[in-house]
Tab-separated table of C-alpha atoms in Angstrom:
chain	number	residue	atom	x	y	z
A	157	MET	CA	-7.740	-11.998	-22.802
A	158	THR	CA	-4.329	-13.601	-22.401
A	159	GLN	CA	-2.810	-15.911	-19.867
A	160	GLY	CA	0.668	-17.271	-19.308
A	161	THR	CA	4.046	-16.339	-17.987
A	162	ALA	CA	6.236	-13.399	-18.854
A	163	SER	CA	9.866	-13.604	-19.868
A	164	ILE	CA	11.618	-10.788	-18.054
A	165	ASP	CA	15.390	-10.340	-18.226
A	166	SER	CA	15.849	-8.058	-15.216
A	167	PRO	CA	14.078	-8.279	-11.857
A	168	SER	CA	10.679	-6.631	-12.185
A	169	VAL	CA	10.634	-5.664	-8.502
A	170	PRO	CA	14.239	-5.027	-7.400
A	171	GLY	CA	13.138	-4.335	-3.834
A	172	LEU	CA	12.007	-7.960	-3.527
A	173	VAL	CA	15.419	-9.243	-4.526
A	174	GLU	CA	16.978	-7.109	-1.810
A	175	LEU	CA	14.345	-8.022	0.782
A	176	ASP	CA	14.679	-11.754	0.194
A	177	ALA	CA	18.442	-11.501	0.701
A	178	VAL	CA	18.132	-10.186	4.274
A	179	VAL	CA	18.962	-12.825	6.899
A	180	VAL	CA	16.876	-12.409	10.082
A	181	THR	CA	17.943	-14.306	13.192
A	182	ARG	CA	17.611	-14.145	16.936
A	183	GLY	CA	20.671	-12.735	18.658
A	184	ASP	CA	22.149	-9.820	20.580
A	185	GLY	CA	24.730	-8.677	18.074
A	186	ALA	CA	27.679	-10.084	19.991
A	187	GLU	CA	29.160	-11.436	16.778
A	188	ASP	CA	29.295	-10.470	13.124
A	189	THR	CA	27.464	-7.143	13.310
A	190	GLU	CA	28.423	-3.609	12.362
A	191	ALA	CA	25.903	-1.748	14.517
A	192	VAL	CA	23.975	-2.705	17.645
A	193	GLY	CA	21.008	-0.733	18.929
A	194	TYR	CA	19.897	-0.887	22.559
A	195	VAL	CA	16.404	0.315	23.391
A	196	VAL	CA	16.392	2.676	26.362
A	197	PHE	CA	13.048	3.227	28.012
A	198	ALA	CA	12.056	6.412	29.807
A	199	GLU	CA	12.210	4.538	33.111
A	200	GLY	CA	14.056	1.508	34.368
A	201	GLU	CA	17.609	0.326	33.852
A	202	VAL	CA	19.821	1.607	31.053
A	203	PRO	CA	21.456	-1.281	29.129
A	204	SER	CA	24.957	-1.668	30.558
A	205	ALA	CA	26.418	-2.370	27.125
A	206	LEU	CA	26.065	1.322	26.280
A	207	GLY	CA	28.612	2.199	28.966
A	208	LEU	CA	26.681	5.295	30.087
A	209	ASP	CA	24.113	5.906	32.786
A	210	ARG	CA	20.871	7.800	32.263
A	211	ALA	CA	22.310	11.111	33.455
A	212	ALA	CA	25.122	10.900	30.917
A	213	LEU	CA	22.668	10.113	28.123
A	214	VAL	CA	20.540	13.101	29.103
A	215	ARG	CA	23.596	15.358	29.069
A	216	ALA	CA	24.289	14.148	25.540
A	217	GLY	CA	20.787	15.224	24.501
A	218	PHE	CA	19.121	11.808	24.514
A	219	ASP	CA	15.608	11.887	26.022
A	220	ALA	CA	14.502	8.262	25.400
A	221	LYS	CA	11.418	9.382	23.495
A	222	VAL	CA	10.195	7.065	20.737
A	223	GLY	CA	12.094	7.925	17.579
A	224	SER	CA	15.127	9.428	19.339
A	225	THR	CA	18.579	7.927	18.792
A	226	LEU	CA	22.121	8.639	19.945
A	227	SER	CA	25.138	7.107	18.233
A	228	LEU	CA	27.987	6.514	20.655
A	229	PRO	CA	31.634	6.538	19.576
A	230	VAL	CA	33.559	3.303	20.076
A	231	ALA	CA	37.250	2.537	19.652
A	232	SER	CA	36.592	-0.852	18.129
A	233	GLY	CA	33.731	-3.259	17.461
A	234	PRO	CA	30.262	-2.472	16.184
A	235	ASP	CA	28.666	0.957	16.429
A	236	LEU	CA	26.538	1.448	19.532
A	237	VAL	CA	23.207	3.243	19.229
A	238	ALA	CA	20.881	4.232	22.063
A	239	VAL	CA	17.297	4.029	20.793
A	240	GLY	CA	14.410	5.716	22.575
A	241	GLY	CA	11.597	3.418	23.679
A	242	GLY	CA	9.373	5.909	25.507
A	243	ALA	CA	7.378	4.910	28.546
A	244	PRO	CA	6.978	1.122	28.868
A	245	SER	CA	3.329	1.572	29.833
A	246	ASP	CA	2.657	3.293	26.493
A	247	LEU	CA	4.363	0.700	24.336
A	248	THR	CA	2.270	-0.759	21.519
A	249	PRO	CA	3.187	-2.737	18.383
A	250	ALA	CA	2.875	0.487	16.369
A	251	LEU	CA	5.355	2.258	18.655
A	252	LEU	CA	7.702	-0.733	18.543
A	253	ARG	CA	7.623	-0.477	14.758
A	254	ASP	CA	8.601	3.193	15.074
A	255	VAL	CA	11.380	2.336	17.547
A	256	ALA	CA	12.835	-0.214	15.157
A	257	ALA	CA	12.586	2.188	12.231
A	258	ALA	CA	14.462	4.874	14.159
A	259	PHE	CA	17.314	2.449	14.790
A	260	ALA	CA	17.308	1.312	11.160
A	261	ARG	CA	17.813	4.884	9.986
A	262	ALA	CA	20.496	5.604	12.604
A	263	ALA	CA	22.399	2.548	11.326
A	264	ALA	CA	21.638	3.186	7.660
A	265	ARG	CA	25.294	2.920	6.614
A	266	ARG	CA	25.703	-0.548	8.135
A	267	ALA	CA	24.696	-3.768	6.361
A	268	ARG	CA	24.694	-6.110	9.376
A	269	VAL	CA	22.798	-4.801	12.391
A	270	ALA	CA	21.248	-5.973	15.656
A	271	LEU	CA	18.573	-4.525	17.910
A	272	VAL	CA	18.296	-5.440	21.603
A	273	VAL	CA	14.937	-4.860	23.332
A	274	ASP	CA	15.280	-6.071	26.913
A	275	GLY	CA	13.217	-4.787	29.810
A	276	GLY	CA	10.133	-2.660	29.403
A	277	VAL	CA	8.507	-5.041	26.945
A	278	PRO	CA	4.794	-5.559	27.750
A	279	ASP	CA	3.809	-8.733	29.570
A	280	GLY	CA	2.649	-11.366	27.120
A	281	ALA	CA	4.734	-9.946	24.270
A	282	GLY	CA	5.136	-12.380	21.442
A	283	GLU	CA	4.511	-12.788	17.749
A	284	VAL	CA	2.900	-9.391	17.149
A	285	GLU	CA	5.694	-7.470	18.869
A	286	ALA	CA	8.420	-9.428	17.083
A	287	ALA	CA	6.687	-8.822	13.771
A	288	ALA	CA	6.406	-5.079	14.417
A	289	LEU	CA	10.115	-4.755	15.180
A	290	VAL	CA	11.261	-6.717	12.145
A	291	GLU	CA	8.761	-4.923	9.912
A	292	GLY	CA	9.933	-1.514	11.105
A	293	ILE	CA	13.547	-2.261	10.233
A	294	LEU	CA	12.857	-3.905	6.878
A	295	LEU	CA	10.555	-1.132	5.700
A	296	ALA	CA	12.722	1.716	6.990
A	297	ARG	CA	15.735	0.362	5.107
A	298	TYR	CA	13.839	0.337	1.811
A	299	GLY	CA	15.115	2.643	-0.917
A	300	TYR	CA	14.476	3.090	-4.634
A	301	THR	CA	17.895	3.761	-6.115
A	302	GLY	CA	18.120	1.381	-9.082
A	303	LEU	CA	18.189	4.188	-11.641
A	304	LYS	CA	21.049	6.103	-9.997
A	305	SER	CA	24.498	5.782	-11.592
A	306	GLU	CA	25.999	5.921	-8.126
A	307	SER	CA	24.335	5.500	-4.744
A	308	LYS	CA	25.692	5.726	-1.215
A	309	ARG	CA	22.814	3.671	0.092
A	310	VAL	CA	23.829	0.444	1.864
A	311	PRO	CA	21.339	-2.446	1.496
A	312	LEU	CA	20.527	-4.374	4.657
A	313	ALA	CA	22.088	-7.832	4.633
A	314	ALA	CA	21.489	-9.238	8.116
A	315	LEU	CA	19.363	-8.445	11.149
A	316	GLN	CA	19.661	-9.921	14.621
A	317	LEU	CA	16.907	-9.242	17.129
A	318	SER	CA	16.927	-9.812	20.880
A	319	LEU	CA	13.460	-9.566	22.405
A	320	GLU	CA	13.113	-10.459	26.054
A	321	GLY	CA	10.401	-12.853	27.158
A	322	VAL	CA	9.315	-14.038	23.712
A	323	ALA	CA	9.303	-17.772	22.993
A	324	ASP	CA	11.272	-19.029	20.027
A	325	ASP	CA	8.216	-20.274	18.155
A	326	ALA	CA	6.457	-16.910	18.587
A	327	PHE	CA	9.595	-15.146	17.402
A	328	GLU	CA	9.779	-17.320	14.288
A	329	ARG	CA	6.112	-16.744	13.476
A	330	GLY	CA	6.502	-13.005	13.969
A	331	THR	CA	9.555	-12.856	11.746
A	332	ALA	CA	7.774	-14.787	9.001
A	333	THR	CA	4.721	-12.524	9.288
A	334	ALA	CA	6.882	-9.408	9.043
A	335	ARG	CA	8.736	-10.600	5.969
A	336	VAL	CA	5.499	-11.391	4.129
A	337	ALA	CA	3.898	-8.057	5.060
A	338	ALA	CA	7.059	-6.164	4.109
A	339	ARG	CA	6.999	-7.961	0.764
A	340	ALA	CA	3.520	-6.608	0.065
A	341	ALA	CA	4.613	-3.053	0.826
A	342	VAL	CA	7.873	-3.307	-1.111
A	343	VAL	CA	6.060	-4.497	-4.234
A	344	ALA	CA	3.655	-1.571	-3.981
A	345	ARG	CA	6.480	0.908	-3.344
A	346	ASP	CA	8.690	-0.293	-6.170
A	347	LEU	CA	5.865	-0.187	-8.692
A	348	ALA	CA	4.651	3.267	-7.658
A	349	ASN	CA	8.205	4.670	-7.649
A	350	THR	CA	8.947	3.399	-11.157
A	351	PRO	CA	8.906	6.101	-13.879
A	352	PRO	CA	5.838	5.961	-16.118
A	353	GLY	CA	7.864	5.376	-19.261
A	354	ARG	CA	9.193	2.178	-17.716
A	355	LEU	CA	5.957	0.927	-16.162
A	356	THR	CA	3.176	1.037	-18.730
A	357	ALA	CA	-0.150	-0.760	-18.400
A	358	THR	CA	1.251	-3.592	-20.533
A	359	ARG	CA	4.333	-3.869	-18.352
A	360	MET	CA	2.218	-3.803	-15.178
A	361	ALA	CA	0.336	-6.820	-16.490
A	362	GLU	CA	3.598	-8.650	-17.217
A	363	VAL	CA	4.829	-7.996	-13.693
A	364	ALA	CA	1.566	-9.321	-12.287
A	365	VAL	CA	1.927	-12.530	-14.299
A	366	GLU	CA	5.455	-13.030	-13.003
A	367	LEU	CA	4.489	-12.375	-9.405
A	368	GLY	CA	1.456	-14.635	-9.655
A	369	ALA	CA	3.608	-17.539	-10.805
A	370	THR	CA	5.944	-16.994	-7.863
A	371	TYR	CA	3.491	-16.254	-5.076
A	372	GLY	CA	0.561	-18.541	-5.775
A	373	PHE	CA	-2.209	-16.660	-7.550
A	374	ASP	CA	-3.595	-16.810	-11.080
A	375	VAL	CA	-3.557	-13.874	-13.460
A	376	GLU	CA	-5.762	-13.073	-16.443
A	377	VAL	CA	-4.782	-10.150	-18.657
A	378	PHE	CA	-7.447	-8.400	-20.750
A	379	ASP	CA	-6.188	-6.354	-23.717
A	380	ARG	CA	-8.112	-3.699	-25.639
A	381	ALA	CA	-9.986	-6.210	-27.784
A	382	ALA	CA	-11.082	-8.178	-24.729
A	383	LEU	CA	-12.171	-4.980	-22.988
A	384	VAL	CA	-14.278	-4.021	-26.007
A	385	GLU	CA	-15.918	-7.436	-25.864
A	386	LEU	CA	-16.606	-6.985	-22.139
A	387	GLY	CA	-18.039	-3.526	-22.649
A	388	CYS	CA	-15.646	-1.785	-20.259
A	389	GLY	CA	-16.421	1.684	-21.593
A	390	GLY	CA	-14.841	3.506	-18.665
A	391	LEU	CA	-11.374	2.028	-19.046
A	392	LEU	CA	-11.545	2.236	-22.837
A	393	GLY	CA	-12.727	5.838	-22.762
A	394	VAL	CA	-9.938	7.045	-20.489
A	395	ASN	CA	-7.414	5.177	-22.631
A	396	GLN	CA	-8.469	6.879	-25.886
A	397	GLY	CA	-5.817	9.580	-25.678
A	398	SER	CA	-2.901	7.244	-24.977
A	399	SER	CA	-0.562	5.559	-27.425
A	400	GLU	CA	-0.252	2.730	-24.896
A	401	GLU	CA	-2.880	-0.014	-24.783
A	402	PRO	CA	-4.962	-0.429	-21.629
A	403	ARG	CA	-4.914	-3.557	-19.539
A	404	MET	CA	-7.341	-4.980	-17.041
A	405	VAL	CA	-5.498	-7.449	-14.843
A	406	LYS	CA	-7.602	-9.952	-12.943
A	407	LEU	CA	-5.922	-11.634	-9.982
A	408	VAL	CA	-7.385	-14.826	-8.553
A	409	TYR	CA	-6.355	-16.379	-5.236
A	410	ARG	CA	-8.029	-19.562	-4.098
A	411	PRO	CA	-6.820	-21.136	-0.838
A	412	ALA	CA	-6.145	-24.835	-0.585
A	413	GLY	CA	-9.392	-26.590	0.201
A	414	GLY	CA	-11.466	-23.740	-1.170
A	415	GLY	CA	-12.532	-20.473	0.434
A	416	GLY	CA	-15.706	-20.072	2.440
A	417	ARG	CA	-16.117	-16.372	1.606
A	418	HIS	CA	-15.139	-14.340	-1.419
A	419	LEU	CA	-13.502	-10.905	-1.153
A	420	GLY	CA	-13.119	-8.547	-4.104
A	421	LEU	CA	-10.269	-6.002	-4.286
A	422	VAL	CA	-10.293	-3.212	-6.880
A	423	GLY	CA	-7.294	-0.973	-7.550
A	424	LYS	CA	-7.034	2.181	-9.647
A	425	GLY	CA	-4.116	1.820	-12.050
A	426	ILE	CA	-3.679	5.117	-13.882
A	427	MET	CA	-0.054	4.646	-14.917
A	428	TYR	CA	0.343	8.362	-15.543
A	429	ASP	CA	-2.336	10.995	-15.096
A	430	SER	CA	-1.867	14.164	-17.119
A	431	GLY	CA	-5.492	15.073	-16.477
A	432	GLY	CA	-6.313	14.462	-20.123
A	433	ILE	CA	-8.045	17.364	-21.876
A	434	SER	CA	-8.615	18.823	-18.381
A	435	LEU	CA	-4.830	19.142	-18.167
A	436	LYS	CA	-3.237	19.391	-14.735
A	437	PRO	CA	-0.956	22.368	-13.984
A	438	SER	CA	2.758	21.642	-14.282
A	439	ASP	CA	3.564	21.621	-10.574
A	440	PRO	CA	5.093	19.137	-8.118
A	441	MET	CA	1.788	17.252	-7.854
A	442	HIS	CA	1.835	16.640	-11.604
A	443	LEU	CA	5.291	15.090	-11.210
A	444	LEU	CA	3.824	12.660	-8.666
A	445	MET	CA	1.212	11.403	-11.116
A	446	LYS	CA	3.392	8.422	-11.958
A	447	MET	CA	2.017	7.207	-8.609
A	448	ASP	CA	-1.613	7.435	-9.709
A	449	MET	CA	-1.487	3.656	-9.977
A	450	ALA	CA	-0.672	3.246	-6.272
A	451	GLY	CA	-4.050	1.648	-5.599
A	452	ALA	CA	-3.437	-1.090	-8.155
A	453	ALA	CA	0.094	-1.484	-6.783
A	454	ALA	CA	-1.299	-1.956	-3.260
A	455	VAL	CA	-3.697	-4.658	-4.442
A	456	LEU	CA	-0.948	-6.474	-6.346
A	457	GLY	CA	1.378	-6.196	-3.361
A	458	ALA	CA	-1.258	-7.679	-1.072
A	459	PHE	CA	-1.782	-10.597	-3.441
A	460	THR	CA	1.901	-11.591	-3.174
A	461	ALA	CA	1.306	-12.248	0.528
A	462	LEU	CA	-2.065	-14.037	0.579
A	463	ARG	CA	-0.780	-17.596	0.232
A	464	ASP	CA	2.102	-17.246	2.660
A	465	SER	CA	-0.168	-15.549	5.197
A	466	GLY	CA	-2.544	-18.516	5.088
A	467	VAL	CA	-5.530	-16.419	4.013
A	468	SER	CA	-8.562	-18.703	4.096
A	469	ALA	CA	-10.949	-16.578	2.018
A	470	ALA	CA	-11.091	-16.585	-1.755
A	471	VAL	CA	-9.839	-13.238	-3.094
A	472	THR	CA	-10.239	-11.767	-6.578
A	473	GLY	CA	-8.588	-8.532	-7.647
A	474	TRP	CA	-9.101	-6.184	-10.574
A	475	LEU	CA	-6.347	-3.759	-11.613
A	476	MET	CA	-7.606	-1.124	-14.052
A	477	CYS	CA	-4.534	0.127	-15.892
A	478	THR	CA	-4.093	2.876	-18.477
A	479	ASP	CA	-2.529	6.292	-19.006
A	480	ASN	CA	-4.750	9.378	-19.034
A	481	MET	CA	-3.280	11.513	-21.796
A	482	PRO	CA	-4.370	14.463	-24.001
A	483	SER	CA	-4.253	13.932	-27.756
A	484	GLY	CA	-6.370	14.192	-30.874
A	485	THR	CA	-8.080	10.947	-29.939
A	486	ALA	CA	-8.597	11.681	-26.227
A	487	TYR	CA	-12.050	11.552	-24.675
A	488	LYS	CA	-13.631	14.952	-24.275
A	489	LEU	CA	-15.767	16.924	-21.877
A	490	GLY	CA	-19.326	16.176	-22.824
A	491	ASP	CA	-18.638	12.649	-24.032
A	492	VAL	CA	-20.831	9.884	-22.636
A	493	LEU	CA	-19.185	6.585	-21.663
A	494	VAL	CA	-21.041	3.334	-21.091
A	495	ALA	CA	-19.961	1.248	-18.104
A	496	ARG	CA	-19.828	-2.539	-18.030
A	497	ASP	CA	-23.212	-2.642	-16.266
A	498	GLY	CA	-24.843	-0.375	-18.869
A	499	THR	CA	-24.790	2.838	-16.842
A	500	THR	CA	-24.229	5.888	-19.062
A	501	VAL	CA	-21.871	8.528	-17.658
A	502	GLU	CA	-21.410	12.069	-18.930
A	503	VAL	CA	-17.816	13.287	-18.716
A	504	LYS	CA	-17.665	16.704	-17.075
A	505	ASN	CA	-13.965	16.551	-16.273
A	506	THR	CA	-11.391	14.219	-17.830
A	507	ASP	CA	-9.244	14.532	-14.697
A	508	ALA	CA	-11.946	12.676	-12.755
A	509	GLU	CA	-10.854	9.544	-14.605
A	510	GLY	CA	-10.108	7.147	-11.759
A	511	ARG	CA	-13.754	6.583	-10.960
A	512	LEU	CA	-14.422	5.905	-14.661
A	513	VAL	CA	-11.958	3.032	-14.893
A	514	MET	CA	-13.045	1.664	-11.521
A	515	MET	CA	-16.743	1.595	-12.364
A	516	ASP	CA	-16.145	-1.262	-14.794
A	517	ALA	CA	-14.216	-3.284	-12.209
A	518	LEU	CA	-16.840	-2.745	-9.534
A	519	ALA	CA	-19.532	-3.958	-11.918
A	520	LEU	CA	-17.458	-7.044	-12.713
A	521	ALA	CA	-16.938	-7.728	-9.013
A	522	VAL	CA	-20.705	-7.666	-8.521
A	523	GLU	CA	-21.090	-10.119	-11.425
A	524	ASP	CA	-18.486	-12.351	-9.763
A	525	GLU	CA	-20.788	-12.539	-6.738
A	526	VAL	CA	-18.167	-11.516	-4.204
A	527	ASP	CA	-19.324	-11.212	-0.598
A	528	ALA	CA	-17.687	-7.806	-0.106
A	529	ILE	CA	-15.596	-5.314	-2.060
A	530	LEU	CA	-12.695	-3.150	-0.923
A	531	ASP	CA	-11.453	-0.607	-3.431
A	532	ILE	CA	-8.391	1.560	-3.109
A	533	ALA	CA	-7.456	4.536	-5.238
A	534	THR	CA	-5.556	7.797	-5.412
A	535	LEU	CA	-8.909	9.294	-6.246
A	536	THR	CA	-9.313	12.913	-5.124
A	537	GLY	CA	-7.294	15.932	-4.104
A	538	ALA	CA	-10.162	16.559	-1.719
A	539	ALA	CA	-8.977	13.599	0.368
A	540	LEU	CA	-5.590	15.285	0.778
A	541	MET	CA	-7.208	18.621	1.633
A	542	ALA	CA	-9.500	17.008	4.205
A	543	LEU	CA	-7.118	14.702	6.093
A	544	GLY	CA	-3.609	15.617	4.927
A	545	GLY	CA	-0.844	13.242	4.018
A	546	SER	CA	-1.007	10.867	6.978
A	547	THR	CA	-4.609	9.629	7.042
A	548	ALA	CA	-6.808	8.245	4.278
A	549	PRO	CA	-10.584	8.700	4.264
A	550	VAL	CA	-12.671	5.553	4.051
A	551	PHE	CA	-16.288	5.446	2.919
A	552	SER	CA	-18.598	2.473	3.237
A	553	ASN	CA	-22.155	1.282	2.746
A	554	ASP	CA	-21.767	-1.368	5.446
A	555	ASP	CA	-20.631	-1.034	9.055
A	556	ALA	CA	-19.090	-4.510	9.285
A	557	THR	CA	-16.996	-3.947	6.155
A	558	ALA	CA	-15.928	-0.541	7.437
A	559	ASP	CA	-14.947	-2.133	10.745
A	560	LEU	CA	-12.824	-4.673	8.863
A	561	VAL	CA	-10.887	-1.798	7.272
A	562	LEU	CA	-10.601	0.139	10.527
A	563	ALA	CA	-9.257	-2.908	12.373
A	564	ALA	CA	-6.715	-3.541	9.618
A	565	SER	CA	-5.705	0.112	9.758
A	566	ALA	CA	-5.078	-0.080	13.513
A	567	ALA	CA	-3.056	-3.290	13.193
A	568	THR	CA	-0.821	-2.020	10.385
A	569	ASP	CA	-0.546	1.629	11.478
A	570	GLU	CA	-1.831	2.750	8.079
A	571	PRO	CA	-4.283	5.359	9.402
A	572	VAL	CA	-7.765	5.756	7.950
A	573	TRP	CA	-10.743	7.784	9.125
A	574	ARG	CA	-14.309	6.937	8.227
A	575	LEU	CA	-16.189	9.794	6.579
A	576	PRO	CA	-19.932	9.802	5.932
A	577	LEU	CA	-21.290	8.594	2.604
A	578	GLU	CA	-23.701	11.532	2.628
A	579	LYS	CA	-26.500	10.706	0.191
A	580	LYS	CA	-27.796	14.283	0.188
A	581	TYR	CA	-24.873	15.068	-2.136
A	582	ARG	CA	-25.867	12.412	-4.686
A	583	PRO	CA	-27.928	14.818	-6.882
A	584	GLN	CA	-24.690	16.668	-7.661
A	585	LEU	CA	-23.828	13.730	-9.926
A	586	ASP	CA	-27.026	13.997	-11.966
A	587	SER	CA	-26.742	14.562	-15.710
A	588	ALA	CA	-29.224	16.084	-18.143
A	589	ILE	CA	-28.258	13.642	-20.914
A	590	ALA	CA	-26.978	10.489	-19.171
A	591	ASP	CA	-27.662	8.352	-16.116
A	592	MET	CA	-25.071	10.279	-14.137
A	593	SER	CA	-21.989	12.460	-14.517
A	594	ASN	CA	-18.451	11.878	-13.289
A	595	LEU	CA	-18.135	15.080	-11.259
A	596	GLY	CA	-20.027	16.685	-8.409
A	597	GLY	CA	-19.927	20.200	-7.039
A	598	PRO	CA	-17.005	22.229	-5.667
A	599	TYR	CA	-17.233	20.838	-2.119
A	600	ALA	CA	-16.927	17.401	-0.486
A	601	GLY	CA	-15.165	16.024	-3.558
A	602	ALA	CA	-13.999	12.866	-1.814
A	603	THR	CA	-17.596	12.137	-0.788
A	604	THR	CA	-19.121	12.714	-4.217
A	605	ALA	CA	-16.444	10.502	-5.754
A	606	ALA	CA	-17.331	7.769	-3.267
A	607	LEU	CA	-21.021	8.238	-4.052
A	608	PHE	CA	-20.234	7.741	-7.737
A	609	LEU	CA	-18.465	4.449	-6.990
A	610	SER	CA	-21.238	3.303	-4.673
A	611	HIS	CA	-23.658	3.245	-7.604
A	612	PHE	CA	-21.752	0.349	-9.181
A	613	VAL	CA	-21.502	-1.910	-6.129
A	614	ARG	CA	-25.287	-2.124	-5.883
A	615	ASP	CA	-26.100	-3.833	-2.566
A	616	ILE	CA	-22.752	-5.598	-2.066
A	617	PRO	CA	-21.003	-4.637	1.232
A	618	TRP	CA	-18.263	-2.241	0.185
A	619	SER	CA	-15.594	0.137	1.456
A	620	HIS	CA	-13.617	2.684	-0.542
A	621	ILE	CA	-10.176	3.935	0.583
A	622	ASP	CA	-8.926	7.168	-0.977
A	623	ILE	CA	-5.119	7.242	-0.758
A	624	ALA	CA	-4.454	10.420	-2.743
A	625	GLY	CA	-2.862	11.977	0.342
A	626	THR	CA	-1.084	8.941	1.751
A	627	MET	CA	0.439	7.466	-1.423
A	628	GLN	CA	3.787	9.195	-0.852
A	629	THR	CA	5.913	11.096	1.611
A	630	GLU	CA	8.412	13.791	0.703
A	631	LYS	CA	10.912	12.692	3.343
A	632	ASP	CA	11.597	9.643	5.493
A	633	ASP	CA	8.898	9.256	8.121
A	634	SER	CA	9.575	6.445	10.590
A	635	TRP	CA	9.279	3.218	8.551
A	636	ARG	CA	7.821	5.091	5.575
A	637	SER	CA	10.716	5.806	3.248
A	638	ALA	CA	10.721	8.915	1.063
A	639	GLY	CA	8.758	8.391	-2.136
A	640	ALA	CA	5.925	5.922	-2.528
A	641	THR	CA	4.735	4.596	0.832
A	642	GLY	CA	2.987	1.439	-0.384
A	643	PHE	CA	0.045	2.556	1.761
A	644	GLY	CA	-2.753	0.024	1.683
A	645	ALA	CA	-0.842	-3.115	0.739
A	646	ARG	CA	-0.408	-4.278	4.329
A	647	LEU	CA	-3.865	-3.003	5.270
A	648	LEU	CA	-5.534	-5.008	2.487
A	649	LEU	CA	-3.500	-8.070	3.429
A	650	HIS	CA	-4.646	-7.837	7.049
A	651	ALA	CA	-8.258	-7.302	5.978
A	652	ALA	CA	-8.144	-10.334	3.677
A	653	ALA	CA	-6.589	-12.466	6.418
A	654	HIS	CA	-9.476	-11.607	8.736
A	655	PHE	CA	-12.176	-11.984	6.100
A	656	GLY	CA	-12.828	-15.597	6.955
A	657	SER	CA	-15.811	-17.914	6.853
A	658	ASP	CA	-17.527	-16.248	9.811
A	659	ALA	CA	-19.945	-13.352	9.673
A	660	SER	CA	-17.508	-10.701	10.877
A	661	ALA	CA	-17.576	-8.752	7.643
């Protein structure tokens, strides 16, 4: 086990450097902007600054639906963009986030932009609405281009926002909330987008140490020797085929004055997943396996925001980091691994490795006497087959903990759907020579994987989020930029912020 600070010459998370440089103020874009967006709702007055009435906009093909934009030519001054706001009666924070993202993409070639949202805003709009708008723009303007020799992408430098009927103090709180939440997502995106040769398990641990020193949480790094001493046979077994050492990274956040409740977060950190001896086919999905650490990235991203979000609960995180590679030393089908809690597990498929590294962390979380556990992992292709690329399945042994995740999902617009933890499928994980095996039958793979994990949480309230389908998007989708989505970072942050000293979870 090692502790300390890392000496890193270049920024470990370039997206943070860019995000921190963005100046967000209240204003209508009258001065010092290159593009101004005006939200046009499906009913009501059209902003006069656009110089066109509704009939003219319709003739130009603009329907005012959420996500629609129309750039208007101007002889001089900033670009003008009509941005669809939909029906005012339908407006929610999630739709406002989409509205802002649509404008951000329409003005992608401009560094200094403004968005005007006057009229049509729901009564009582305030901090949440301001946060959604700022978040939508900041996240939509994200891009991972640091490895390109040349890039036409223009980083965002300044954002002005005019939001009718919102008090200044609510606006300031919303802006601050948005910046912190965007930080969590940007960390997760940057890490998951980084090529596996540049982000090894060792390097992931170094980044965590650096971020912890900056954002107010402690970091313990466990190397191979420490993992042997702990008896983390799952992480060590998966690592056998790799030339890179494994790392377990323990993150510890303790709020000022102590935390009444204790939340555990566990993230799968397979830095590259070849499938091991059960080698994956060489197809586009194999290329995406640099993102098989997106769960660990989401947990680390969330931790960067806990202090600045005023989270009152104690939070401990475990990132289980290693490659899964085939070699002469790789673990084999038929091997039996011993988890931290003593459970013996027969390996029936080396590509079902995520649950093996996570079983050790879940056992450690139980030993740490956390009050609840949330784990997040790119765990099964079955999750993608069941719910596609937009929604993540969530499994739970506790309704209150599941509700915590569902509420966080609704607030962040990171969709999840609760699936049953069907115990009738548990016998599929039986083994003739060990306590259990790491693979079930051909059906309900996401459920049998969740059942495997549930063994290690014992009676601790727990929810498991499978982000295999939602970890990335092939093209820009509203505020989700092409590549790694950072799915789960904002959700975990919201869940932690609402995991207080009461009995709500």
